Amino acid sequence: MLLLNLQKGGTTNMSEKVSSQHKKQGLIHYANGPSLEEINGKIDVPKNWGFWKTLFAYSGPGALVAVGYMDPGNWATSITGGQNFGYLLMSVILISSLIAMLLQYMAAKLGIVSQMDLAQAIRARTSKTLGIVLWIMTELAIMATDIAEVIGAAIALYLLFDIPLVVAVFVTVLDVLVLLLLTKIGFRKIEAIVVCLILVILLVFVYQVVLSKPDWGGAFAGLMPLPRTFSGSEEVAGMTPLSGALGIIGATVMPHNLYLHSAVSQTRSIDHKDEEDVARTIRFTTWDSNIQLTFAFFVNSLLLIMGVAVFKSGAVQDTSFFGLFDALNNTKMLSNPILIGVAKSGVLSTLFAVALLASGQNSTITGTLTGQVIMEGFVHMKMPLWMRRLITRLISVIPVLICVAMTAKESELAQHAAINDLIENSQVFLAFALPFSMLPLLMMTNSKVEMGERFKNSTWVKVCGWLSVIALTFLNLLNMPDSIIGFFGDNPTAGQQHAGTIIAYVIDVLILALLVWTLVELHRGNKRYAQKQANKD
């Protein structure tokens, strides 16, 4: 079994992997050991169990990953897409989910076979300078995701308990106390809590969609992509099918999930000298991941179906969380008598807010774990999870408070639109960071040197992987001008559009240049590793 233990200039020796207990300097200390060391390999799975019992033992990491595919950032995009184009964009949700399954399979396999997470594997083959650059970029992507979580959780608290929005934003910082509690109860229980919260979200939307009596035939027909699906000419309420599709893709496939999965896939105890044990772990981890991502697919599909079937066509003008909550209380916006009858009791809107709060709390857990993974992997620094969460959340709160303060004197609709725009604009960093997780992941899992003959990607995985990575990178770069122009508001001037386009092209060039730098260093690192392996043989 080949271990990815190469550091720049040579193989990591045992003296470099000093235990954190011996390197502590206050709360922040050096770390270069196993990924998420406190939980790495700590969950035993007996080898003589049957299929279902073994699958249950491996289930959990996939749920932590699936959370990122149904976080608050996905909601408005899917519902608005349904409002504007009916079931047309269902195929985009399906394609995004299949790509996600492929990428997460490769991420989990990398962690299991190499015993390193994606951040560690990249850093082991690149320079310290590039490692710091990639760490900062990925941190910004995590913080961008956290903005949506802050907004979602704060709005849910406001809607459920009438807590003023600014106060609710600060209350979200206190979820660090929840995290402190969770770290004391064991990782298996954290996995169980995440699964329960996913089921809450799923059941809420199943209930609302079933009451709406959607056109299931139309929904299933929408799973087949059409030329119109990616049309840039047809426009409804300022959205084209292409921009709606790019929004769904951008909100679905997120870079931090690949880092997270390559780490949490290592929580089960594995005998790495036994290839059959490694193969079994990959197989059941893949089952777990695909099952959980299927739940995420259903949640996102239900969100789009809500946009089509729950509300009257074009009825929802305010697609922010506030607007959707109000719409579920407004009988004039709902599509059938059953929904209207239930809406009068306030159940529909309350359940929506509960699901929003559950989604935000789920993302809190996974975002914090991912932050620790990339910090340890790229720059070999470690801090307590509660401190990391507190710092990240406080930084993420700042743009939310600025947005609320700047729109305080404007109309309620303008305030809601501004907050919604902040969520959408925060996704720019996700588009920026995504290629730097996907391409290294694909390169390393394609390599016989890295993965061994048995565990390297098969031909069909390579082909699908390259098609997916190239397509997602291209679409993210293509959508960059619209993303940057979005910072100027809903009605940018011609000058602002021109400036936004120039800025976007500069960013695209920087992304490509940084990507070339990363790929060159990875290629050189792989050659060094291959040479060392040849010398050993």
XYZ file of C-alpha atoms in Angstrom, residues 24 113 128 136 163 171 200 219 276 278 310 356-357 418 456 466 480 482:
18
model
C 1.737 22.715 22.078
C -5.878 4.536 0.592
C 5.108 26.150 1.498
C -6.162 31.314 2.430
C -35.679 37.931 17.820
C -26.953 34.629 18.746
C -36.100 16.809 9.604
C -41.187 16.500 -12.601
C -9.188 -6.566 1.163
C -9.050 -1.306 2.417
C -46.619 25.073 -3.802
C -33.898 26.415 7.784
C -32.590 26.359 11.353
C -29.841 42.920 -0.192
C -6.379 3.934 -9.038
C -12.195 14.771 -16.471
C -17.699 34.848 -13.117
C -22.401 37.700 -13.764
